[in-house]
Coordinates of C-alpha atoms and ligand atoms in Angstrom, one line a residue:
X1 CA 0.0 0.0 0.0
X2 CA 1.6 3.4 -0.6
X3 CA 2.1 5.8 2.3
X4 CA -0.3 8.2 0.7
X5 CA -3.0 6.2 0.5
X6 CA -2.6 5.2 4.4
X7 CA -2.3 9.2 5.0
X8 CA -5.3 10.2 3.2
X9 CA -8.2 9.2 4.9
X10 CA -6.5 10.7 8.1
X11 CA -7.6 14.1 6.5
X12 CA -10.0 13.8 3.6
X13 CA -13.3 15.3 4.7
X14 CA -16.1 12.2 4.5
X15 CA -20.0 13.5 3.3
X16 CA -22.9 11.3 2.4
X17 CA -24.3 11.1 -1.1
X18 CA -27.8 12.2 -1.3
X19 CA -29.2 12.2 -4.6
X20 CA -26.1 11.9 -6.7
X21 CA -24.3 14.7 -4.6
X22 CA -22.3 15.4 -1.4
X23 CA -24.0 16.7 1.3
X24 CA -22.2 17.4 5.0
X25 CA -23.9 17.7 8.4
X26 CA -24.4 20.3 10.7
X27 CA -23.4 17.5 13.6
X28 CA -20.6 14.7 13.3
X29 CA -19.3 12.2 15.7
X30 CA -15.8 11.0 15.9
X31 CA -14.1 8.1 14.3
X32 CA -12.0 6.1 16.1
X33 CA -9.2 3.5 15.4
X34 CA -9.6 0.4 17.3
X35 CA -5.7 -0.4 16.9
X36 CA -4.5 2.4 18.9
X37 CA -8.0 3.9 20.1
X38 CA -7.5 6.9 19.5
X39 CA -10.4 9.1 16.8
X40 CA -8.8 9.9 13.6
X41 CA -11.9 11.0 11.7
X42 CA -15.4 13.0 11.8
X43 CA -18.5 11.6 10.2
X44 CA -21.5 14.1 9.4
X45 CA -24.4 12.5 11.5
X46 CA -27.4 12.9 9.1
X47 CA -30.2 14.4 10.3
X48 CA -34.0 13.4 9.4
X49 CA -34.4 15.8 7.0
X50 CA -31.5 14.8 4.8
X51 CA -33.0 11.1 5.4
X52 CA -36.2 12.1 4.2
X53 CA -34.8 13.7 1.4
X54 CA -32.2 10.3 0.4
X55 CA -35.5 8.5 0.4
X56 CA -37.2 11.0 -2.1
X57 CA -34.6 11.1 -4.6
X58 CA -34.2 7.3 -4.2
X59 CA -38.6 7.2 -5.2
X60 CA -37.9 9.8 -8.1
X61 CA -34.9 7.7 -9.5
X62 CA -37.1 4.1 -9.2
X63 CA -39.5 5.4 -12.1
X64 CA -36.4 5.3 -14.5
X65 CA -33.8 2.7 -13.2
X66 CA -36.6 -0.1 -12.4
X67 CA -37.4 0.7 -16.2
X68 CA -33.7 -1.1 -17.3
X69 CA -33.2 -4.4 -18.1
X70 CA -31.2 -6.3 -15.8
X71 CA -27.9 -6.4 -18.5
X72 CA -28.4 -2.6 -18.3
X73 CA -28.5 -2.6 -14.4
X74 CA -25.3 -4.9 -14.4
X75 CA -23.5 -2.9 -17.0
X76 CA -24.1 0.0 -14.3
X77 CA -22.7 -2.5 -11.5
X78 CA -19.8 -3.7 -13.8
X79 CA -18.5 0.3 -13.8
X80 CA -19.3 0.6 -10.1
X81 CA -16.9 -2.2 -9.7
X82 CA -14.1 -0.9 -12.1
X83 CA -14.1 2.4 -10.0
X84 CA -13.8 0.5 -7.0
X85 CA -10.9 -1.7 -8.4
X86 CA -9.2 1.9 -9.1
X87 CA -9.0 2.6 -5.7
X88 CA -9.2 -0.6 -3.8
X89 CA -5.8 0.1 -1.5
X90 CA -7.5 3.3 -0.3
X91 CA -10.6 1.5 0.6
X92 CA -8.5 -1.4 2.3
X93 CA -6.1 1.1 3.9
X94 CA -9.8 3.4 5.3
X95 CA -11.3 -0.4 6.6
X96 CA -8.7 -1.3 8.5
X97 CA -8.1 2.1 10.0
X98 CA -11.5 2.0 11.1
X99 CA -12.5 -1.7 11.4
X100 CA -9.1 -2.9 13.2
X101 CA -8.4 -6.3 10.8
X102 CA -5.0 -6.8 8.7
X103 CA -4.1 -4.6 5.7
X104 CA -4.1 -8.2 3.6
X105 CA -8.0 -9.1 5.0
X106 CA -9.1 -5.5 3.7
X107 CA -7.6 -6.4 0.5
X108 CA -9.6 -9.7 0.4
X109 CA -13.0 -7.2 1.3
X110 CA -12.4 -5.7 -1.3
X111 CA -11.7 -8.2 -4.2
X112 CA -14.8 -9.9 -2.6
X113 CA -17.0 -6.5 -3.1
X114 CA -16.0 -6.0 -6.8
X115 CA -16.3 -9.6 -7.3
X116 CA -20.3 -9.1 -6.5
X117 CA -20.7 -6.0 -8.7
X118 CA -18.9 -7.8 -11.5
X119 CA -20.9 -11.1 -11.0
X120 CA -24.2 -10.9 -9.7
X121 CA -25.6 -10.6 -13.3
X122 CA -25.0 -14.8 -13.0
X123 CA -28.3 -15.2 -11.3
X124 CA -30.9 -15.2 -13.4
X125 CA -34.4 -13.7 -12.5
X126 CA -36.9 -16.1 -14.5
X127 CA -40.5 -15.9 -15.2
X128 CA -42.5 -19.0 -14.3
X129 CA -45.4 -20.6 -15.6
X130 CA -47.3 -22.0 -13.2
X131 CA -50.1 -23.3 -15.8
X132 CA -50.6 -23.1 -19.2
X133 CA -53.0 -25.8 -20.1
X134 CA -55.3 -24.0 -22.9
X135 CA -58.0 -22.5 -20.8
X136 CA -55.7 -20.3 -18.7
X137 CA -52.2 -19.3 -18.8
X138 CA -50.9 -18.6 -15.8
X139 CA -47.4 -16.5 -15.3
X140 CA -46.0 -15.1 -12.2
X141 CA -43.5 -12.1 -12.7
X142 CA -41.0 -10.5 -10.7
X143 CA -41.0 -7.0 -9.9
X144 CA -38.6 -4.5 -8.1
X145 CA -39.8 -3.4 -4.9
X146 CA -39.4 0.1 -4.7
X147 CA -37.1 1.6 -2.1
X148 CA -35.3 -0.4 0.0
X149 CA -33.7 0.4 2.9
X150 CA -30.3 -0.9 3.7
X151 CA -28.6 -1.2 7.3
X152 CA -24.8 -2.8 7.9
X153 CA -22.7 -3.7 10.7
X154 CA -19.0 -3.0 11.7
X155 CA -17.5 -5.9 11.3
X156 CA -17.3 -6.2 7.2
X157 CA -18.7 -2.7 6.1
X158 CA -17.9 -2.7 2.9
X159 CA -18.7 -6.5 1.5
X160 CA -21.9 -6.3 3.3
X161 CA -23.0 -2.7 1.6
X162 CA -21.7 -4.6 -1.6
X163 CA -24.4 -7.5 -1.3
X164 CA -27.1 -5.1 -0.6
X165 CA -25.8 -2.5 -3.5
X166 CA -25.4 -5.2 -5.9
X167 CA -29.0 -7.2 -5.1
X168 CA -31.0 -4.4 -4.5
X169 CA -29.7 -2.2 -7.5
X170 CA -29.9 -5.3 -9.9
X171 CA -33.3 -6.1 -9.5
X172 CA -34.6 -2.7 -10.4
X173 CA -34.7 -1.2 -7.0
X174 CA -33.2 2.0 -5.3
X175 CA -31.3 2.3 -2.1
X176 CA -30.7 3.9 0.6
X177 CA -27.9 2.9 2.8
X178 CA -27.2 3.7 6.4
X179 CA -23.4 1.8 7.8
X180 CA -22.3 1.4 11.3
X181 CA -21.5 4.6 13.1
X182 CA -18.2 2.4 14.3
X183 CA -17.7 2.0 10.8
X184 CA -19.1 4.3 8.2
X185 CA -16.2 6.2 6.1
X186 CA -15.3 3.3 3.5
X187 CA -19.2 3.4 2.8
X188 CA -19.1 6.8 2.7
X189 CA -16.5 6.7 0.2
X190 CA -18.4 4.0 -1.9
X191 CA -21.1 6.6 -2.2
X192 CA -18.3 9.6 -3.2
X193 CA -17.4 7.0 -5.8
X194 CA -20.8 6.0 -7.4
X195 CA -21.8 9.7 -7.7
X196 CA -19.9 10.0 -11.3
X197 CA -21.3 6.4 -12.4
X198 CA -25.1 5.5 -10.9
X199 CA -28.1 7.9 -12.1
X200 CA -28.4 10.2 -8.9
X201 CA -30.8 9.1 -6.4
X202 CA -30.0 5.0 -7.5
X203 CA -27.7 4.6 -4.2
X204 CA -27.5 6.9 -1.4
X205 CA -25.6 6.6 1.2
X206 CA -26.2 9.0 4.8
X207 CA -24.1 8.0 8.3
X208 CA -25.5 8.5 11.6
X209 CA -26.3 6.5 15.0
X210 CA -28.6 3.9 15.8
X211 CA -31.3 6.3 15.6
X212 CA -30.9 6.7 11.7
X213 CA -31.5 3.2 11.9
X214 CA -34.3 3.1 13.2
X215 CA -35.9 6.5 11.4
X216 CA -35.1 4.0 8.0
X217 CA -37.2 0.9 9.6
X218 CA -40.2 3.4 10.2
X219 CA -40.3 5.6 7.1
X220 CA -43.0 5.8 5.1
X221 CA -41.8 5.4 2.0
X222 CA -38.9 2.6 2.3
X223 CA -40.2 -0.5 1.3
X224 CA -38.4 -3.2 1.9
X225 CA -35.2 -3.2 4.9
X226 CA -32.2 -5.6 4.2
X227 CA -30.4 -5.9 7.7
X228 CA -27.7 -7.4 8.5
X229 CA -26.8 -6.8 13.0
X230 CA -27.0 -8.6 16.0
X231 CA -30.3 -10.6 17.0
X232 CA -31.2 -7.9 19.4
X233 CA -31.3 -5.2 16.8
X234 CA -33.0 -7.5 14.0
X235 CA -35.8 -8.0 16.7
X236 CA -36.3 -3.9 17.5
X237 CA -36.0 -3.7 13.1
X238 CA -38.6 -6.1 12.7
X239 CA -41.3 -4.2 15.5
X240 CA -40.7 -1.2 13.7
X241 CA -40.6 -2.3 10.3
X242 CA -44.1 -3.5 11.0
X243 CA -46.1 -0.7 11.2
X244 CA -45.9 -0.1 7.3
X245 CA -45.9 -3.6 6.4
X246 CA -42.1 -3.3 5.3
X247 CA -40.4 -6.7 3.6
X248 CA -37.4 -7.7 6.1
X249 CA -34.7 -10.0 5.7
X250 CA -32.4 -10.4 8.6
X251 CA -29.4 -11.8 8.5
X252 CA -28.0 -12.1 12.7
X253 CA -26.0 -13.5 14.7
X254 CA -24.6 -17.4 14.9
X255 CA -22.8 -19.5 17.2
X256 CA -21.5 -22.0 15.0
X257 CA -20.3 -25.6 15.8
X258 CA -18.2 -27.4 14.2
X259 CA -18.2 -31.1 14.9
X260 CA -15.0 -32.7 14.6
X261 CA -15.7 -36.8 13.8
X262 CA -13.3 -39.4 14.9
X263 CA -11.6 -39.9 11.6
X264 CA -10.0 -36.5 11.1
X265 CA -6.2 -35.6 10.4
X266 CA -5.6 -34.0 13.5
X267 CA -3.2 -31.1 12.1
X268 CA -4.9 -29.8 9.1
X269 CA -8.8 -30.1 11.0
X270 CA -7.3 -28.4 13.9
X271 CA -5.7 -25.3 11.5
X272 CA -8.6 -25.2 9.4
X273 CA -11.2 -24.8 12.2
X274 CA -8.7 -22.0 14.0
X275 CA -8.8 -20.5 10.9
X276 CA -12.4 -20.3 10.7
X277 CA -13.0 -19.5 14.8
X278 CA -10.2 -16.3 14.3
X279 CA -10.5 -14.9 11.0
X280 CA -11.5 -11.5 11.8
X281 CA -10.8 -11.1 15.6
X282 CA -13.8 -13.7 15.8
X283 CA -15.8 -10.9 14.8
X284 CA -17.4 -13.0 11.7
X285 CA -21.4 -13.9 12.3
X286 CA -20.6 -17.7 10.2
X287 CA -17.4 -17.8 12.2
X288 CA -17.0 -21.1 14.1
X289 CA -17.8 -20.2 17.7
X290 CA -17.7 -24.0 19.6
X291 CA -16.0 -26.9 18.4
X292 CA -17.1 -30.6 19.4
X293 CA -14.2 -33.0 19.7
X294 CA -14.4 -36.7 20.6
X295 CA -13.2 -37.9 23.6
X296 CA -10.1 -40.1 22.0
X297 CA -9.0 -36.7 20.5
X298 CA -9.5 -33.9 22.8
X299 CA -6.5 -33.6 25.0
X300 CA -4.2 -33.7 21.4
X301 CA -6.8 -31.4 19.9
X302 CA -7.2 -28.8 22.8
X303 CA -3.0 -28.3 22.3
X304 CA -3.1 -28.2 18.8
X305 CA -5.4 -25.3 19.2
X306 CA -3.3 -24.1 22.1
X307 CA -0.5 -23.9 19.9
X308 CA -2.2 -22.3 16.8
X309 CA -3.0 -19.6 19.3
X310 CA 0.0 -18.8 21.0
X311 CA 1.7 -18.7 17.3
X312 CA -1.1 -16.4 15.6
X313 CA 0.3 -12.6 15.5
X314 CA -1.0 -10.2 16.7
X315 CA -1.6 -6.2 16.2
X316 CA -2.4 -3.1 14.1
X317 CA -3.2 -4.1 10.9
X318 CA -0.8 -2.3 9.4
X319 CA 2.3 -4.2 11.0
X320 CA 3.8 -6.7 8.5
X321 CA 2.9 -10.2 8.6
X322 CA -0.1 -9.4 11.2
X323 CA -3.1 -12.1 11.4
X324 CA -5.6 -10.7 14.0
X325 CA -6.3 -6.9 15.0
X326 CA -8.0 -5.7 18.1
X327 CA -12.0 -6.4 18.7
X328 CA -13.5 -3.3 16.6
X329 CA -14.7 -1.1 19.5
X330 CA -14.9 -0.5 23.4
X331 CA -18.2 -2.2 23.5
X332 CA -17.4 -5.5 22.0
X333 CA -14.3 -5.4 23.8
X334 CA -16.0 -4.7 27.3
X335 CA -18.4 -7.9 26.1
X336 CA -16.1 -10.3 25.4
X337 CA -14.2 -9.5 28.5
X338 CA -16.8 -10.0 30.4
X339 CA -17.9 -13.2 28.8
X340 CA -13.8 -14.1 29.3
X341 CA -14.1 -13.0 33.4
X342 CA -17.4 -15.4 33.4
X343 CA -15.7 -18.2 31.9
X344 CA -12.6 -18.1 34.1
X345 CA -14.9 -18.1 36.9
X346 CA -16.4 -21.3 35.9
X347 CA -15.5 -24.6 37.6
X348 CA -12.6 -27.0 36.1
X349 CA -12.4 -24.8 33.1
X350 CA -8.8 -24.5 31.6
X351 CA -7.7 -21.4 29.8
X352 CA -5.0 -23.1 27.5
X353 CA -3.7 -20.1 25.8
X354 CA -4.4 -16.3 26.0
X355 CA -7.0 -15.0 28.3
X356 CA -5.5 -11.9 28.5
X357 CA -5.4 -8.4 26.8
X358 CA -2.3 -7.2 25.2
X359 CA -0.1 -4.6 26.8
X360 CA -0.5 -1.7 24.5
X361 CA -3.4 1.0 23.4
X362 CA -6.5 -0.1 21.2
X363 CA -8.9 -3.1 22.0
X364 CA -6.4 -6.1 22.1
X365 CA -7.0 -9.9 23.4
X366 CA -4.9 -12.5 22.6
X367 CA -6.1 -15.6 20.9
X368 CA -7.9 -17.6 24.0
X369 CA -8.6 -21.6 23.9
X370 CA -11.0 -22.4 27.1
X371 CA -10.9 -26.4 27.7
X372 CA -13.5 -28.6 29.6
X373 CA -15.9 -26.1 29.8
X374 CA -19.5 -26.7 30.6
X375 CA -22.9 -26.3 28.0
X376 CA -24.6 -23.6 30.4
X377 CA -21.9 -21.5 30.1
X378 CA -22.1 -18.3 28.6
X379 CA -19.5 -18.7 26.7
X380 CA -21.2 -21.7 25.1
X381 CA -24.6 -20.6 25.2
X382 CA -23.8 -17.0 23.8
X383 CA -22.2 -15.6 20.8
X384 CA -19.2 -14.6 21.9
X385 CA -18.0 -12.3 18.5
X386 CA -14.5 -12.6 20.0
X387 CA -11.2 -14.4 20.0
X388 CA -12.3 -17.0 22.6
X389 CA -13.1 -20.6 21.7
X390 CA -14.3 -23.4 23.5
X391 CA -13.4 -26.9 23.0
X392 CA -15.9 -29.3 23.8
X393 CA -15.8 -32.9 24.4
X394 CA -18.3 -35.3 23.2
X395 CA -18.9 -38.9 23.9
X396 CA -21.2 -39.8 20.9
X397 CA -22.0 -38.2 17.9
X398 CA -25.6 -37.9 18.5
X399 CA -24.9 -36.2 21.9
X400 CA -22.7 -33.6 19.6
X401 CA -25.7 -33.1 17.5
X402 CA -27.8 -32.5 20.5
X403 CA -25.7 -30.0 21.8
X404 CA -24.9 -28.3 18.4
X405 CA -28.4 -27.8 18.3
X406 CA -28.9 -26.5 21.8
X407 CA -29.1 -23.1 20.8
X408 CA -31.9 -20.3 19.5
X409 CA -29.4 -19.9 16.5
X410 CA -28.6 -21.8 13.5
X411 CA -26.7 -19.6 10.8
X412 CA -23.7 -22.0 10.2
X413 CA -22.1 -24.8 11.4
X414 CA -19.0 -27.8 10.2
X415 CA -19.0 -31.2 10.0
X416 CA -15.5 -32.5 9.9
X417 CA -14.3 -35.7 8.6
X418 CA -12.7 -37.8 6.0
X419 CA -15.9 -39.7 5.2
X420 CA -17.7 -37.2 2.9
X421 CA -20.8 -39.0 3.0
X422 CA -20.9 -39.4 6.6
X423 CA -19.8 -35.7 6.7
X424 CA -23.2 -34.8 4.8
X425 CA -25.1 -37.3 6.6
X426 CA -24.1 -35.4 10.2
X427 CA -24.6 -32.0 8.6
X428 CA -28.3 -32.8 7.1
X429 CA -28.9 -33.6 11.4
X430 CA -28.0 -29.8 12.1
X431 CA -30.0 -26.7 12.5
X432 CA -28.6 -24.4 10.2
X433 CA -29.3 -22.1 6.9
X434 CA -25.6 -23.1 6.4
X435 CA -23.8 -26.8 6.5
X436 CA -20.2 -27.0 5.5
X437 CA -18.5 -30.3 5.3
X438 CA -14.4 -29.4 6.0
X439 CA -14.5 -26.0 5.7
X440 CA -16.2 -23.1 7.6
X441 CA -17.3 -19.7 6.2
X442 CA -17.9 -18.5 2.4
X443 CA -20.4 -16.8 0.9
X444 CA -21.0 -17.1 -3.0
X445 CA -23.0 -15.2 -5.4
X446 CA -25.4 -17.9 -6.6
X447 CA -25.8 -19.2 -3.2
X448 CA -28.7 -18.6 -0.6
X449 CA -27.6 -17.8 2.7
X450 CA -29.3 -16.9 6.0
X451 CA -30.0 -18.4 9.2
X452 CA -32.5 -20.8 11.1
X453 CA -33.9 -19.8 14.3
X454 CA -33.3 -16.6 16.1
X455 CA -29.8 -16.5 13.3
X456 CA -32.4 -14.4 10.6
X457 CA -35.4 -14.5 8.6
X458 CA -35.0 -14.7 4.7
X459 CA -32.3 -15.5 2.9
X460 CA -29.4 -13.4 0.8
X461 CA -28.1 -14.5 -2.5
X462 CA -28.9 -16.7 -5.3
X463 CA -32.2 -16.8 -6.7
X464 CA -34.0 -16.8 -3.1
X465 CA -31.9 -13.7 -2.1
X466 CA -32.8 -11.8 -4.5
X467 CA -36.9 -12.7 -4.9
X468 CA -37.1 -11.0 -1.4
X469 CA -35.9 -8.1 -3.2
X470 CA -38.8 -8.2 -5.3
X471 CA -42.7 -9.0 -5.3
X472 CA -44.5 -11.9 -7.4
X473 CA -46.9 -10.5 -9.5
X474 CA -49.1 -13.3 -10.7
X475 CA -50.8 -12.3 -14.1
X476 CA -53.9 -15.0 -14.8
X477 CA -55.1 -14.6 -18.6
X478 CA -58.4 -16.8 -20.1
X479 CA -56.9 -18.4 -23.3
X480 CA -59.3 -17.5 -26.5
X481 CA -61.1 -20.7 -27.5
Ligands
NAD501 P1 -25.9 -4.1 15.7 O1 -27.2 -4.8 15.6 O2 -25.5 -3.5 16.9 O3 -25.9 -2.9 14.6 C1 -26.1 -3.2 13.2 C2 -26.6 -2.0 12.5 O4 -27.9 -1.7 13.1 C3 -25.8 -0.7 12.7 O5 -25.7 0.0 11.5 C4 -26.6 0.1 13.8 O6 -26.4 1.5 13.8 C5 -28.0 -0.3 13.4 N1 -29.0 -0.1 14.4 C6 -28.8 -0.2 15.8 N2 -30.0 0.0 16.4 C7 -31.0 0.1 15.4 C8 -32.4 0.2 15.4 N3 -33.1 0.3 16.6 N4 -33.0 0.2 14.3 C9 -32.3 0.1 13.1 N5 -31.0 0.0 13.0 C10 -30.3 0.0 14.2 O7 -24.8 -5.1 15.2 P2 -23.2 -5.0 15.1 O8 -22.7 -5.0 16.6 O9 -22.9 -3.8 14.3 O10 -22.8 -6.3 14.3 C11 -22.5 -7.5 14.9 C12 -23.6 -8.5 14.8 O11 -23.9 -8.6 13.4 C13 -23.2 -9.9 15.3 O12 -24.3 -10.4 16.0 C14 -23.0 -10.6 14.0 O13 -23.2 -12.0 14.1 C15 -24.1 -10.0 13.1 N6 -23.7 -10.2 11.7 C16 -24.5 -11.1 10.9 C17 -24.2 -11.3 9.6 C18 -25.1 -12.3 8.8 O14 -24.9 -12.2 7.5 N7 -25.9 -13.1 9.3 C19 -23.1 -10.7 9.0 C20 -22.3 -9.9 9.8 C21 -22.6 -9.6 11.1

């Protein structure tokens, strides 16, 4: 990355993009850097009239854009993308400033984000026939919804905005965005960007607190949210997306297992799961949050782990070779802490590596392996979006399904073996939108995604995804005898 891309966003002035153009606010709120904690940035706080007026130009632009074809709309997407390829250091340089991971992981955001404004024109948006038997024909349609309102979380701000951007805009609709106030300059700079390429009012983005979020879930004339937050928030968006009827899809929180059968290469299973429990300070909602060992393996498992985690490096994001930043912000550091202080207070628990912060500014916890931990726990029983993973032992692999499925979520969860059809024959037992057999976390274009249980309602992606971005429109036509 060159030094002037790191320097820029420390003075650039960031505004939201309302109607094509760059508005400021009258109020900001600060910034701050999670790797030394320290603010390094204002973002204008928009106020309800600068909402009301995103939402307007968004209805004015819908007449024309939902008018396109979809190649037109992707064409639109493809340029989008090309811009942000331009400029993809200063975006990854601006994420990990404010988000915390390595320089390398905001690199992979953003190959991830162009990769769905290059690609999402692969799914296909059919018409059905649901009869045509020469007294009727039947067809349903799919139509754009409107205005949809789009909310995103801190932990990946800008691959997140890109699924909703891509979805939403493809289909014919119009969006307005709001990102995390922990969070919201790369989006902020996504908007800057798509003001010389989209038709004004197609994507607006406007920062603020929780209270913007919550002004979108009540307007008027928003008609569909896509939100993607903890289960807590998803509950308060559903309440007040009720009282106009909106469309929601919610994609929460998880607290993945991964179930480790007896057959595994110890070595590779044991990386491969770290990988998936730390990727992202743990801050990843599909991230593996328990693992399930069998008994014959768990002592050589837990030191695997153990030693995975005293070995993983960690520290600004900047620093060469560095695999795991801080926790995002003072409040998800404060959490885990606190689910860390509960743990060690638990009896016969083991802390086989970490448990401790680091000795230096910004939110740091070393990687932390808890052993012989019980299922009431709230480490167990939460999700712990942090760098702390239990390591439970099992004595049957029905009694692992059990407890996988002891939970009110089910967004992902592992299977690991080297019997693939055994593998699929365990994961088809769990409760989850997601089932991965020797791997853990991905999300793909073409693929639905989304949780069971208190993990979301709806899906994102693939054909599913992007229906509830639309409404079937059912056209019933007497055949002429
Ligand atoms: P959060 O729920 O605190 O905030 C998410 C967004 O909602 C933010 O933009 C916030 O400003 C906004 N918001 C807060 N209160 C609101 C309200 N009353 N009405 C409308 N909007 C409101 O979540 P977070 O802490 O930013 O993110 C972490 C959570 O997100 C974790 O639980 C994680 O598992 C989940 N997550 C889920 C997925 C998924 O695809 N299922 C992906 C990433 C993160």
């Amino acid at each position: 990355m060159s030094s002037s891309a790191q320097a820029a966003d420390t003075v650039r002035e960031f505004t939201h993009t309302i109607d094509g153009k760059a508005e400021g606010s009258a109020k900001s709120f600060g910034v701050i850097n999670p790797s030394t904690a320290a603010e390094f940035a204002q973002c204008p706080d928009a106020s309800k009239d600068q909402l009301d007026r995103a939402v307007a130009s968004a209805r004015r632009a819908f007449k024309t854009w939902s008018k396109l074809s979809y190649e037109e709309r992707a064409n639109y997407l493809r340029k989008l993308g090309a811009a942000v390829k331009e400029r993809a250091d200063e975006f990854a340089a601006l994420i990990t400033r404010e988000q915390g991971k390595p320089f390398a992981h905001s690199q992979r955001e953003m190959i991830g984000t162009v990769t769905w404004f290059d690609n999402i024109s692969k799914v296909k948006i059919e018409d059905q026939v649901m009869r045509d038997d020469g007294k009727n024909r039947i067809m349903m349609y799919f139509r754009p919804i409107g205005v949809v309102g789009g909310i995103t979380p801190w932990n990946v701000p800008v691959g997140l905005a890109s699924h909703k951007i891509a979805q939403a805009l493809y289909v014919g609709n119009t969006l307005v965005l709001k990102p995390s106030p922990y969070t919201p300059l790369s989006t902020l700079l996504l908007g800057e960007i798509s003001r010389g390429i989209l038709p004004p009012g197609v994507f607006n983005v406007v920062s603020g607190g929780n209270d913007l979020g919550q002004w979108l879930t009540e307007h008027p004339d928003i008609n569909k949210i896509t939100f993607t937050g903890s289960v807590a928030t998803g509950k308060r968006v559903m309440g007040s997306a009720s009282g106009t009827l909106k469309r929601v899809t919610l994609e929460l929180g998880g607290n993945d297992p991964a179930i480790v059968l007896d057959d595994v290469d110890l070595a590779e299973t044991s990386a491969k799961i770290f990988n998936g429990a730390f990727a992202n300070c743990g801050q990843i909602c599909m991230a593996v949050k328990r693992v399930y060992v069998p008994e014959k393996l768990y002592e050589p498992m837990v030191e695997s782990f153990a030693e995975l985690a005293r070995n993983f490096r960690v520290g600004d994001g900047f620093e060469a070779d560095v695999q795991m930043g801080p926790l995002q912000n003072k409040m998800q550091f404060d959490k885990v802490l606190d689910v860390l202080e509960d743990t060690k207070r638990q009896p016969g628990v083991r802390i086989v590596a970490g448990g401790h912060t680091l000795n230096r500014p910004g939110y740091y916890l070393a990687p932390t392996i808890v052993a012989d931990i019980k299922d009431d726990a709230r480490l167990v029983k939460e999700e712990q979006f942090g760098p702390v993973l239990p390591i439970l032992k099992y004595k049957s692999v029905d009694d692992a399904i059990a407890r996988a499925n002891d939970t009110t979520m089910g967004l992902g969860a592992s299977v690991w073996t080297n019997d693939l059809e055994r593998g699929a024959e365990v994961a088809g037992q769990i409760e989850a939108g997601t089932v991965w057999v020797n791997h853990h976390i991905g999300a793909e274009i073409e693929v639905p995604f989304g949780g069971f249980k208190e993990s979301g309602l709806g899906r994102e992606h693939g054909v599913m995804g992007l229906h509830a971005y639309m409404e079937a429109q059912v056209i019933n036509v007497p055949v002429k005898q």
